[in-house]
Coordinates of C-alpha atoms in Angstrom, one line a residue:
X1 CA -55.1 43.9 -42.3
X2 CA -51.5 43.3 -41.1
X3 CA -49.9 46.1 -42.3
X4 CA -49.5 47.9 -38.9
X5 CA -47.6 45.1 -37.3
X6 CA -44.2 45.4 -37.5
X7 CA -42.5 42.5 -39.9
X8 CA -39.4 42.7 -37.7
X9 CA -39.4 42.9 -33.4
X10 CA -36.2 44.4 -31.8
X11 CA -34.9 42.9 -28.4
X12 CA -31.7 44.7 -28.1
X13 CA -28.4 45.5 -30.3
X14 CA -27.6 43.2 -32.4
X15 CA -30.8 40.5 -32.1
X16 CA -33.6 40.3 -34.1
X17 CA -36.7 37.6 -34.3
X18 CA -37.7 38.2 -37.9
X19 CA -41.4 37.3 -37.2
X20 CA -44.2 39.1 -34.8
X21 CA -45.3 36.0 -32.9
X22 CA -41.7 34.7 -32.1
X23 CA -39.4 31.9 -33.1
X24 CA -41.3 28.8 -33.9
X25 CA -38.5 26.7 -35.3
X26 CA -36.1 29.3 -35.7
X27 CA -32.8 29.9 -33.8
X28 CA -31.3 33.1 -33.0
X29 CA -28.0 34.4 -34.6
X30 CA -26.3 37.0 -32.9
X31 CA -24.7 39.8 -35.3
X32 CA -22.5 43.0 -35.0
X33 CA -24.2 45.9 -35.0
X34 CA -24.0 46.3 -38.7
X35 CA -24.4 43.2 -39.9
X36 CA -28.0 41.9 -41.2
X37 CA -29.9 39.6 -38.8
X38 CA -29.4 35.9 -39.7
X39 CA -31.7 32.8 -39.2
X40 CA -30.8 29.8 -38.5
X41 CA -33.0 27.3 -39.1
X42 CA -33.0 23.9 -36.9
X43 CA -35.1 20.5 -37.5
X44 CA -36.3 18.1 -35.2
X45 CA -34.6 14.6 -35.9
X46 CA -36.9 11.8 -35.5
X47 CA -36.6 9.6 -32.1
X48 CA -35.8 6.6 -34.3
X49 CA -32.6 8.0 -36.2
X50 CA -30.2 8.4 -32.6
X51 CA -30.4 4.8 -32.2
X52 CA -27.7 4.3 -35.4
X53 CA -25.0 3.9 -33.5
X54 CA -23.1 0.9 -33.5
X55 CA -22.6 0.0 -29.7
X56 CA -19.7 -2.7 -27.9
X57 CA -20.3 -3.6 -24.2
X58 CA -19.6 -6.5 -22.2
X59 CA -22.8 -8.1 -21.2
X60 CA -22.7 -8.1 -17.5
X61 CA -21.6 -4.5 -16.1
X62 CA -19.2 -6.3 -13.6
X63 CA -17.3 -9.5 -12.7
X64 CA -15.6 -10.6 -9.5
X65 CA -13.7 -13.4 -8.5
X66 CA -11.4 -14.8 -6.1
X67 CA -7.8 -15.2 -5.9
X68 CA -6.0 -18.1 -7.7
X69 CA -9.6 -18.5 -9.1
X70 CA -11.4 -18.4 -12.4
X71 CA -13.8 -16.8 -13.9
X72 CA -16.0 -18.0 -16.9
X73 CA -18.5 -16.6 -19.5
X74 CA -17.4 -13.2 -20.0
X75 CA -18.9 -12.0 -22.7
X76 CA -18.7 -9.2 -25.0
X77 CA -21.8 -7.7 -27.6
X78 CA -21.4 -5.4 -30.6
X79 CA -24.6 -4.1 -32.1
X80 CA -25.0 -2.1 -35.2
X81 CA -27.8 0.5 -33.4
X82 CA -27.9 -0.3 -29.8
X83 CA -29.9 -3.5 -30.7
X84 CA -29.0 -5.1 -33.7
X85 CA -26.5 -7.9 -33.8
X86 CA -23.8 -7.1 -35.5
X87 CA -22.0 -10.4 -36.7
X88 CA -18.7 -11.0 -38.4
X89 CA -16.7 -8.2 -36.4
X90 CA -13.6 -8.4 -34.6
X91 CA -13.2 -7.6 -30.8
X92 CA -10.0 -7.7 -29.1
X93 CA -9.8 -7.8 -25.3
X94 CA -7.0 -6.9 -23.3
X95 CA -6.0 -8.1 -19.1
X96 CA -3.7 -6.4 -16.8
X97 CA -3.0 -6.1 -13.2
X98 CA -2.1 -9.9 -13.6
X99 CA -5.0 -11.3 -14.5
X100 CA -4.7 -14.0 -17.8
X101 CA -6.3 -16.0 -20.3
X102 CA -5.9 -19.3 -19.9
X103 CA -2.4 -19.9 -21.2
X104 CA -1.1 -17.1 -19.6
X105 CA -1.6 -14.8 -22.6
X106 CA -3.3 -10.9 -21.6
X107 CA -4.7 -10.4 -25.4
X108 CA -7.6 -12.1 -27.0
X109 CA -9.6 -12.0 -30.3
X110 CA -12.7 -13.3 -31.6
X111 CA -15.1 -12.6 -34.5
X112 CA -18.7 -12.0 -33.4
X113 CA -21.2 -14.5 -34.0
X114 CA -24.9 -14.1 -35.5
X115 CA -26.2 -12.7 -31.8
X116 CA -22.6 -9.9 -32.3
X117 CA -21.0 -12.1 -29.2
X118 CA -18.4 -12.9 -28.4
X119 CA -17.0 -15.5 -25.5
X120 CA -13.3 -15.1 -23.8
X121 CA -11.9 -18.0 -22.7
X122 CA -11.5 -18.9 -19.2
X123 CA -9.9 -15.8 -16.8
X124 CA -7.6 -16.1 -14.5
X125 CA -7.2 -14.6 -11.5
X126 CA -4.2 -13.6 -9.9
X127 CA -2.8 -14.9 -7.0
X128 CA -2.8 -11.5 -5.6
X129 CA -6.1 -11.3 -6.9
X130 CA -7.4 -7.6 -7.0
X131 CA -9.2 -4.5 -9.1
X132 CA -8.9 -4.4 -12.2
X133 CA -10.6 -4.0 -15.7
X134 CA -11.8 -5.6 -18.4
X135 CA -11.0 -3.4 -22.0
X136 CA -12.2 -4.7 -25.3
X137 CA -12.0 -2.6 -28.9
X138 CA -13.8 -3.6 -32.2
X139 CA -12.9 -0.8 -34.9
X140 CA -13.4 2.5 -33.3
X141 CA -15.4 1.3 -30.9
X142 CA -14.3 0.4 -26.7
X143 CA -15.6 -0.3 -23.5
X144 CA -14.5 -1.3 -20.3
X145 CA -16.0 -3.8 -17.2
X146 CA -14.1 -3.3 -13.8
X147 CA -13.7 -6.7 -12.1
X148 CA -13.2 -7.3 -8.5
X149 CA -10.9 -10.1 -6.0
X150 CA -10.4 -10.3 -2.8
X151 CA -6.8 -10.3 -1.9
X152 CA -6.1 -13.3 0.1
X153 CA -3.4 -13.3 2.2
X154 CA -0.8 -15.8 1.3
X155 CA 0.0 -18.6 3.3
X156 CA 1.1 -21.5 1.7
X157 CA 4.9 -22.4 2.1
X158 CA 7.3 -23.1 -0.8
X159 CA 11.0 -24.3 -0.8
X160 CA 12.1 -23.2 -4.2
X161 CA 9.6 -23.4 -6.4
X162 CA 7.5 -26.2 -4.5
X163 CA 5.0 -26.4 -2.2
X164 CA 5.9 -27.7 1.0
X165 CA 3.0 -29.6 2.4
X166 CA 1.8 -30.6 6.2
X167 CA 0.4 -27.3 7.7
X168 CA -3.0 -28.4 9.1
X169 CA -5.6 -27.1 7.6
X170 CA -6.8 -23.6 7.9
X171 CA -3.2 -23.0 9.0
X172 CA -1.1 -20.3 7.4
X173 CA 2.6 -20.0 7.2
X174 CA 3.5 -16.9 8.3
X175 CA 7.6 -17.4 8.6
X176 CA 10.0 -19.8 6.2
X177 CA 13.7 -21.0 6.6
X178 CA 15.6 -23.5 4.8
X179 CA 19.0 -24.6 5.3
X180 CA 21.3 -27.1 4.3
X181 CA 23.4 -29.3 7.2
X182 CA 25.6 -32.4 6.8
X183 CA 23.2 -33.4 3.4
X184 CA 19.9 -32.9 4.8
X185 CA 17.6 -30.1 3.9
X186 CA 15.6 -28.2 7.1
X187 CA 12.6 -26.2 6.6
X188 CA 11.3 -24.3 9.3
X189 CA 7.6 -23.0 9.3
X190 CA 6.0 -20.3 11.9
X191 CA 2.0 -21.0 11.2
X192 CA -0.3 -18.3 12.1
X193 CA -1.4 -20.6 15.6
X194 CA 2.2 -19.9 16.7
X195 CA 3.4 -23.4 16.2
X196 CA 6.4 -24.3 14.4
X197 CA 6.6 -27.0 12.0
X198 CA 9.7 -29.1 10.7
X199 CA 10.3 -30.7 7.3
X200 CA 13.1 -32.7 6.5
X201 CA 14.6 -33.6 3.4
X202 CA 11.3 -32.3 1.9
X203 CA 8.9 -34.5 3.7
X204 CA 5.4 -33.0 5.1
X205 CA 5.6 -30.6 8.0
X206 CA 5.4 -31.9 11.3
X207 CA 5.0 -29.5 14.3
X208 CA 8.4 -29.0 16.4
X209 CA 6.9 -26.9 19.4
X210 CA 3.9 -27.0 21.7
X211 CA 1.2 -24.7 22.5
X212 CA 1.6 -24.6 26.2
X213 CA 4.1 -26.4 28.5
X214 CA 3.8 -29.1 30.9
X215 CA 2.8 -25.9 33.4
X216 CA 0.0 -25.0 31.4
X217 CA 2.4 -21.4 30.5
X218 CA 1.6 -20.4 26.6
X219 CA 5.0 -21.6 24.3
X220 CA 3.0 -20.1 20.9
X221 CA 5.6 -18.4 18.8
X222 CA 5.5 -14.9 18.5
X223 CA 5.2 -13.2 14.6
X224 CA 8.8 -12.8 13.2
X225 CA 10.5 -14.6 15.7
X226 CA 11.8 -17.7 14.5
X227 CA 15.3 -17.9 13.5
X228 CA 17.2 -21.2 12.2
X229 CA 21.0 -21.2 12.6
X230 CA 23.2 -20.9 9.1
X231 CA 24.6 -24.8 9.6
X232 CA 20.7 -25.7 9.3
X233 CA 19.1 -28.4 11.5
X234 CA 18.6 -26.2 14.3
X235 CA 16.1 -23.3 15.3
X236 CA 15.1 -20.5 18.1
X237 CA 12.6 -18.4 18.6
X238 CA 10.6 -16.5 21.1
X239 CA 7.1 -17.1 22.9
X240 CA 4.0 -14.5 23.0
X241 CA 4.8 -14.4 26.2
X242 CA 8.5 -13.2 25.3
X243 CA 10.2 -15.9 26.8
X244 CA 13.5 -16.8 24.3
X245 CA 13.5 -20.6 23.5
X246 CA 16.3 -23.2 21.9
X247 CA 14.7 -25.5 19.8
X248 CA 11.8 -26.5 22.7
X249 CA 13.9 -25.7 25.7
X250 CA 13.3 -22.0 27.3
X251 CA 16.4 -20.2 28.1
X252 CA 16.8 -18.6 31.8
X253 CA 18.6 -15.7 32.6
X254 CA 16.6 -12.7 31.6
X255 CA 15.9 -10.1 34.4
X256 CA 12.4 -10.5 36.0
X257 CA 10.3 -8.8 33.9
X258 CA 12.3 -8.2 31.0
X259 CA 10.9 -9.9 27.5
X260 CA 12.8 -11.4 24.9
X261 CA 12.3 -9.0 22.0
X262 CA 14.8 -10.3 19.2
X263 CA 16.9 -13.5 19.1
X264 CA 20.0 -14.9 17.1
X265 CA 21.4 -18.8 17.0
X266 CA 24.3 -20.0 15.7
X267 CA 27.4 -22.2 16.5
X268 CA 31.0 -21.6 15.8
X269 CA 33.1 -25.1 16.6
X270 CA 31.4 -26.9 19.2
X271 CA 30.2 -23.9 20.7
X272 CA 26.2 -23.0 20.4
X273 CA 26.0 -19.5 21.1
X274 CA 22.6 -17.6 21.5
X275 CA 21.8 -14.0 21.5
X276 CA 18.6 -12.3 22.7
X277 CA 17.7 -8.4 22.4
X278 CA 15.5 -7.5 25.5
X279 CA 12.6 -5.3 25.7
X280 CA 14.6 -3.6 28.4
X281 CA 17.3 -2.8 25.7
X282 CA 19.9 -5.1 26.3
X283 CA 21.6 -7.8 24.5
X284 CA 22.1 -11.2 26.3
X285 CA 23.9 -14.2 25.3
X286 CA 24.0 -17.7 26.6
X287 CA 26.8 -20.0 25.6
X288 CA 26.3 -23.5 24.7
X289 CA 22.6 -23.6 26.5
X290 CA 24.0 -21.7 29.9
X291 CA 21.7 -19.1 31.2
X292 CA 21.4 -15.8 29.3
X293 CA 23.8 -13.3 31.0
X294 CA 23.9 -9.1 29.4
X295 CA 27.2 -8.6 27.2
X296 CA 26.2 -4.7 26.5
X297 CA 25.3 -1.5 28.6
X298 CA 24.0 0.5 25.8
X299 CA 20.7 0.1 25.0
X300 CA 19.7 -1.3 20.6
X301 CA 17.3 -0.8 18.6
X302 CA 14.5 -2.8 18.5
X303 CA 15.4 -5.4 15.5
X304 CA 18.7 -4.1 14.6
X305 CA 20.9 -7.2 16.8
X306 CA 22.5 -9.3 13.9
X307 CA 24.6 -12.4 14.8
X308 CA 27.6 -13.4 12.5
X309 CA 26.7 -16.8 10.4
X310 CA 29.8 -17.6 12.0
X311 CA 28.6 -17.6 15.5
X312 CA 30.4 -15.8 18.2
X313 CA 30.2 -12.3 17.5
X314 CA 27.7 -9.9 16.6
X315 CA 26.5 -6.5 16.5
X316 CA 23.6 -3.7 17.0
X317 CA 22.6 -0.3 16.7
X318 CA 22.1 1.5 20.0
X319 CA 18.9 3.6 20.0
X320 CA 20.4 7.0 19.6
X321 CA 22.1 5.0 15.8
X322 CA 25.7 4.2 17.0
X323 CA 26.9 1.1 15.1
X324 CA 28.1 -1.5 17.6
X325 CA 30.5 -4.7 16.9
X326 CA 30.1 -6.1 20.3
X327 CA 30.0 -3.9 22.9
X328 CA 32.3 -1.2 20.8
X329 CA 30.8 1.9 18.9
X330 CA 32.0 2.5 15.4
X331 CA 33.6 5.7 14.5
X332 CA 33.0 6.8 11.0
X333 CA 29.3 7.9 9.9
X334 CA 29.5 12.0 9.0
X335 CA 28.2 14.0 11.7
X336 CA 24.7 13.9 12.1
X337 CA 23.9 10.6 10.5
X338 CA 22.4 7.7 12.6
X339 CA 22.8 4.1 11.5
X340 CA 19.5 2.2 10.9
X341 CA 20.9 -1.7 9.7
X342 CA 23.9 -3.1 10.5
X343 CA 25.3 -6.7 9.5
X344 CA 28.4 -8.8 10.2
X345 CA 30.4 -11.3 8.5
X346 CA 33.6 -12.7 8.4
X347 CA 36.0 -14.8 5.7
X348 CA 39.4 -14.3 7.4
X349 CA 38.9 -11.0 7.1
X350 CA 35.9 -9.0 9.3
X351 CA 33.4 -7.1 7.2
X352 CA 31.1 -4.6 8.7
X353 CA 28.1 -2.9 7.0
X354 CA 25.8 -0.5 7.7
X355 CA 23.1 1.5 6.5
X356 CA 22.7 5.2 7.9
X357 CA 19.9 7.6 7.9
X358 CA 21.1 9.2 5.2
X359 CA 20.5 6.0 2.7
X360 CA 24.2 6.0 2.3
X361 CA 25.8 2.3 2.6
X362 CA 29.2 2.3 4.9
X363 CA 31.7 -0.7 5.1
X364 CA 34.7 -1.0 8.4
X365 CA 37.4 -3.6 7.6
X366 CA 39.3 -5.3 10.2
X367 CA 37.4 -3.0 12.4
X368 CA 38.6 0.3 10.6
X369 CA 36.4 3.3 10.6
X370 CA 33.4 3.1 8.6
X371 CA 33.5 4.7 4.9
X372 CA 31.0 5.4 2.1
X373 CA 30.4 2.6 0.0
X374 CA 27.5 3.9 -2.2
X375 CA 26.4 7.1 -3.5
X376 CA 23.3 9.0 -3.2
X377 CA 23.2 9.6 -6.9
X378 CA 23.9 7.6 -9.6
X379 CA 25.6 9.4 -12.8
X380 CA 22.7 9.7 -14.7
X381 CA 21.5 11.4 -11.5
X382 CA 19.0 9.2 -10.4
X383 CA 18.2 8.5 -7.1
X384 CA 20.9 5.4 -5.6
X385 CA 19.9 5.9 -1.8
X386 CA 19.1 2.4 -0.2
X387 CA 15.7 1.7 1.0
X388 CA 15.5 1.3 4.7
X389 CA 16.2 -2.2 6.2
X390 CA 17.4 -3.2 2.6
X391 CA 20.8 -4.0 2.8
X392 CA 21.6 -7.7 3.1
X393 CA 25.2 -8.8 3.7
X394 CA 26.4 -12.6 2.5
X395 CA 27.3 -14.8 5.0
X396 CA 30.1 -15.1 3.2
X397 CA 30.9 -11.6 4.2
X398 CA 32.7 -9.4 1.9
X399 CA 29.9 -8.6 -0.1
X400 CA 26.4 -6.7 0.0
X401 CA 23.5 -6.2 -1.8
X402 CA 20.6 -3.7 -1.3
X403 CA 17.4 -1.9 -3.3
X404 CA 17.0 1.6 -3.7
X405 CA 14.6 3.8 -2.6
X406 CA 13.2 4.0 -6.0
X407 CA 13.0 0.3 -5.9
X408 CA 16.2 -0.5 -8.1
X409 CA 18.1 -3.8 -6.8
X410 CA 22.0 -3.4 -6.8
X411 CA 24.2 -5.9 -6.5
X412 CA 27.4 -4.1 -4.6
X413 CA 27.1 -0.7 -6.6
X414 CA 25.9 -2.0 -9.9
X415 CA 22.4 -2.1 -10.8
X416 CA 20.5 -5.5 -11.9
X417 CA 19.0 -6.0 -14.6
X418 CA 16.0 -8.0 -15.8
X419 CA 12.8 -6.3 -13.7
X420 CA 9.9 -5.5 -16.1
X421 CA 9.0 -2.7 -16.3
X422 CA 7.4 -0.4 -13.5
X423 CA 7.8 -2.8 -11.1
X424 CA 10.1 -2.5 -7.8
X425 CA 12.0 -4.1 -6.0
X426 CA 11.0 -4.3 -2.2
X427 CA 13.4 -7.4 -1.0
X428 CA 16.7 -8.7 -1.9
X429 CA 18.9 -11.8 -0.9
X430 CA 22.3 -12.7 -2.2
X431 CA 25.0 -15.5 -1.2
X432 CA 27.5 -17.7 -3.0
X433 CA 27.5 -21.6 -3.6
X434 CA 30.2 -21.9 -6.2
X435 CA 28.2 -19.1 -8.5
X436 CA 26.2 -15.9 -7.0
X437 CA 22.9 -16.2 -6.3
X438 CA 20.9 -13.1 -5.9
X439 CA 17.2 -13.4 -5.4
X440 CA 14.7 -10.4 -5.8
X441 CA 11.0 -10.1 -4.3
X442 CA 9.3 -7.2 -5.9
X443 CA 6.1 -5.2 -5.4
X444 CA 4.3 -7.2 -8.2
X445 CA 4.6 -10.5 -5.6
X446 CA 7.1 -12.2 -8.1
X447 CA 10.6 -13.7 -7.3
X448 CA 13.0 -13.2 -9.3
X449 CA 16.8 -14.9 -9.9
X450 CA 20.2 -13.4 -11.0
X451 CA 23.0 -16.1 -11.4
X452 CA 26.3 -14.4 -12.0
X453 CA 25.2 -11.2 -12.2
X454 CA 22.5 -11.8 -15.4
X455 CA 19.3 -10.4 -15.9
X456 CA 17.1 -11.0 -13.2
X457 CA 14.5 -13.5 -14.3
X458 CA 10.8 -14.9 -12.6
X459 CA 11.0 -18.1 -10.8
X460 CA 7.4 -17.5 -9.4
X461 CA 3.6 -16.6 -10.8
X462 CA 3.5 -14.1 -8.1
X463 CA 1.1 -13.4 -5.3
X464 CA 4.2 -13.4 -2.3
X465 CA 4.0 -12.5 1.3
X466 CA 5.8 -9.6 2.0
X467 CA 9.0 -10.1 3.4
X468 CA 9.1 -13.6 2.9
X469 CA 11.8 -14.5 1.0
X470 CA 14.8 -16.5 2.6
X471 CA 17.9 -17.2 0.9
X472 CA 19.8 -20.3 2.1
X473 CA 22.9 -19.3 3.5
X474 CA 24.5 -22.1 1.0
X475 CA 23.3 -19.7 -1.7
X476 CA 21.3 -21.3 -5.0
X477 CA 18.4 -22.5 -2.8
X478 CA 15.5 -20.1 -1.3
X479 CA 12.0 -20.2 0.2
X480 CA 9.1 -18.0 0.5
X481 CA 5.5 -17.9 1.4
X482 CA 2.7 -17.7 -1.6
X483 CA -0.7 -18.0 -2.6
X484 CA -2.8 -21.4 -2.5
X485 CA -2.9 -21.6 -6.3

């Protein structure tokens, strides 16, 4: 009754359906054109069989914290089918981006219990805090949970590696010094409400400078501003409303109108001499508290004026990147390259750096013309080019230290050691107290010590304010500003 329906139905070359009411549960095979038409037969897999899989996922799809805090009850399920527990396996998790175990330790392992959990110890977080993630492996199984902190900004001071206590509270440090004088230790504090604060000998901070002045005028400190003299026990700094100040007494002399930008203090004999960069460009100095009077004509760089530990003399970068040592320009940069640091130090002999444009270090001896005292390329070719505002110069004088662009810290022209790996460098101090002291902050929040030119090595848990650390001009002391925790 069939017979004239036709057992196989054409489409085009090379397909065929191989029945006269289509597919069914039949899939199509394409073939050359003289090959014989395959099926390929396909079978629907019960609902019930996909859900074999063994599965391994944290039980919360996110955490979050808070810097320097903890967070608790992370847990982590393996299942033989999506919902079966699936006890007596072993998950490993693994931390990064600073966050740890308690103990400090980034791995842990645990053998899943009757319900296939597993419970991590306590985490903690960094005091950078942070994004991160969460990663955890059982066999060939993994999963992630990203976790979330708040960076806090740091603000807690820290001579070495202890806190310094007495800020009020809400207050943040936002500025540290610490020098040594006649056996007493001074710590200087700038707290974000512009006061400054005092300790001595390591006792509790006490505030050294007012808010306003007996005529009601604001005497806040301005960001950045303070400055404590190498000998130690005394300090400068300038208002908000840019008026230069010794200690608590405001220094006269500037034009009308014209702001303290930048100012230097130091004292060389019985002489106290004080230098202050104007917003007007100019560089004024008072000696031994006398009004401020100019001592250039040549207009610096905002923040380049640098005052010899020594006292007397000092030096800037005019704004077109002359190199000044008082009011004479240096000859010796190749043409075309601008300075963009400059320091000054002397130890019977006068020692000039400075850092040009071109990431190239110069040193002038004796006031000699400046010559090339790095390279731009190391001999394995890598990149040796300072990072701007990186050189440092000892009080001492005669010797430098710097980081390169690609965040290497050198030491002179040598390299240091002792960085882990990946991170950079971003700040670098070094003096001498009997042995060399170089200090590193790197991009990771840590600082880290070289004594006599060894591996650098952490003296901190991390979480530092950028810029922060300050390197006693004695030499094995520092400070810096870090997180609460």
């Amino acid at each position: 009754m069939n017979d004239r329906i036709p057992r196989t139905i054409r489409i085009d070359d090379g397909w065929s359906i191989p029945a006269a009411d289509g597919v069914h549960r039949r899939t199509l095979v394409e073939g050359t054109a003289w090959s014989v038409p395959v099926i390929a037969m396909s079978f629907a897999t019960p609902a019930a069989a996909a859900s074999g899989t063994p599965t391994l996922k944290f039980t919360k799809s996110s955490y979050s914290g808070k810097a320097c805090g903890t967070i608790t009850g992370v847990q982590v399920k393996r299942t033989t089918d999506g919902t079966t527990a699936d006890s007596g396996k072993t998950i490993t998790v693994t931390l990064k981006d600073g966050y740890t175990f308690r103990g400090g330790t980034t791995t842990y392992s645990g053998t899943t219990n009757a319900e296939g959990l597993i419970s991590l110890p306590d985490i903690a977080v960094p005091a950078k805090g942070g994004n991160s993630s969460f990663s955890a492996s059982s066999e060939s199984l993994s999963t992630s949970a990203p976790v979330a902190a708040a960076t806090e900004t740091p603000g807690t001071p820290f001579s070495n590696g202890t806190r310094v206590t007495g800020l009020p509270s809400g207050v943040k440090a936002t500025q540290i010094t610490r020098e040594n004088a006649g056996g007493s230790l001074y710590i200087y504090v700038r707290g974000d409400d512009g006061l400054i604060y005092r300790s001595i000998n390591s006792a509790a901070l006490t505030a050294v400078t007012k808010k306003t002045s007996d005529d009601g005028s604001d005497t806040t400190a301005l960001a950045g501003s303070l400055y404590a003299s190498a000998q130690g026990e005394q300090f400068a700094y300038i208002s908000t409303a840019g008026v230069p100040y010794n200690q608590a007494s405001a220094l006269t002399g500037l034009p009308k109108g014209v702001k303290a930008a930048q100012i230097t203090r130091e004292n060389a004999g019985d002489n106290l001499y004080i230098y202050v960069l104007g917003d007007d460009g100019l560089i004024y100095r008072s000696k031994n508290s006398s009004a401020l009077t100019a001592v250039t004509s040549v207009k610096a760089k905002k923040g380049s004026l640098y005052a010899s530990a020594s006292g007397q003399q000092f030096a800037y970068v005019s704004e077109d990147g002359v190199p000044y040592n008082q009011a004479s320009a240096m000859n010796g940069l190749p043409k075309g390259v601008k300075a963009t640091r400059i320091t000054r130090e002397n130890t019977d002999t006068l020692y000039i750096y400075v850092q040009g444009d071109d990431g190239i270090i110069y040193r002038s001896i004796n006031s000699s013309d400046l010559t090339a005292v790095t390279k731009a390329k190391a001999d394995d070719g890598s990149d040796t080019t300072a990072l701007d505002g990186s050189l440092y110069a000892s009080s001492g004088g005669e010797q430098f230290a710097y980081v390169t662009k690609a965040g290497v810290p050198y030491n002179q022209t040598t390299a240091l050691t002792g960085l882990p790996r990946g991170v950079k460098a971003k700040q670098i101090t070094r003096e001498n107290a009997g042995s060399l002291y170089i200090y590193v902050l790197a991009d990771d929040g840590i600082v880290y010590r070289s004594v006599n030119s060894g591996a650098l090595t952490a003296q901190t848990s991390g979480g530092a304010l950028e810029g922060s650390l300050y390197a006693s001009a004695k030499g094995e002391q520092y400070a810096w500003i870090g997180p609460a925790c």
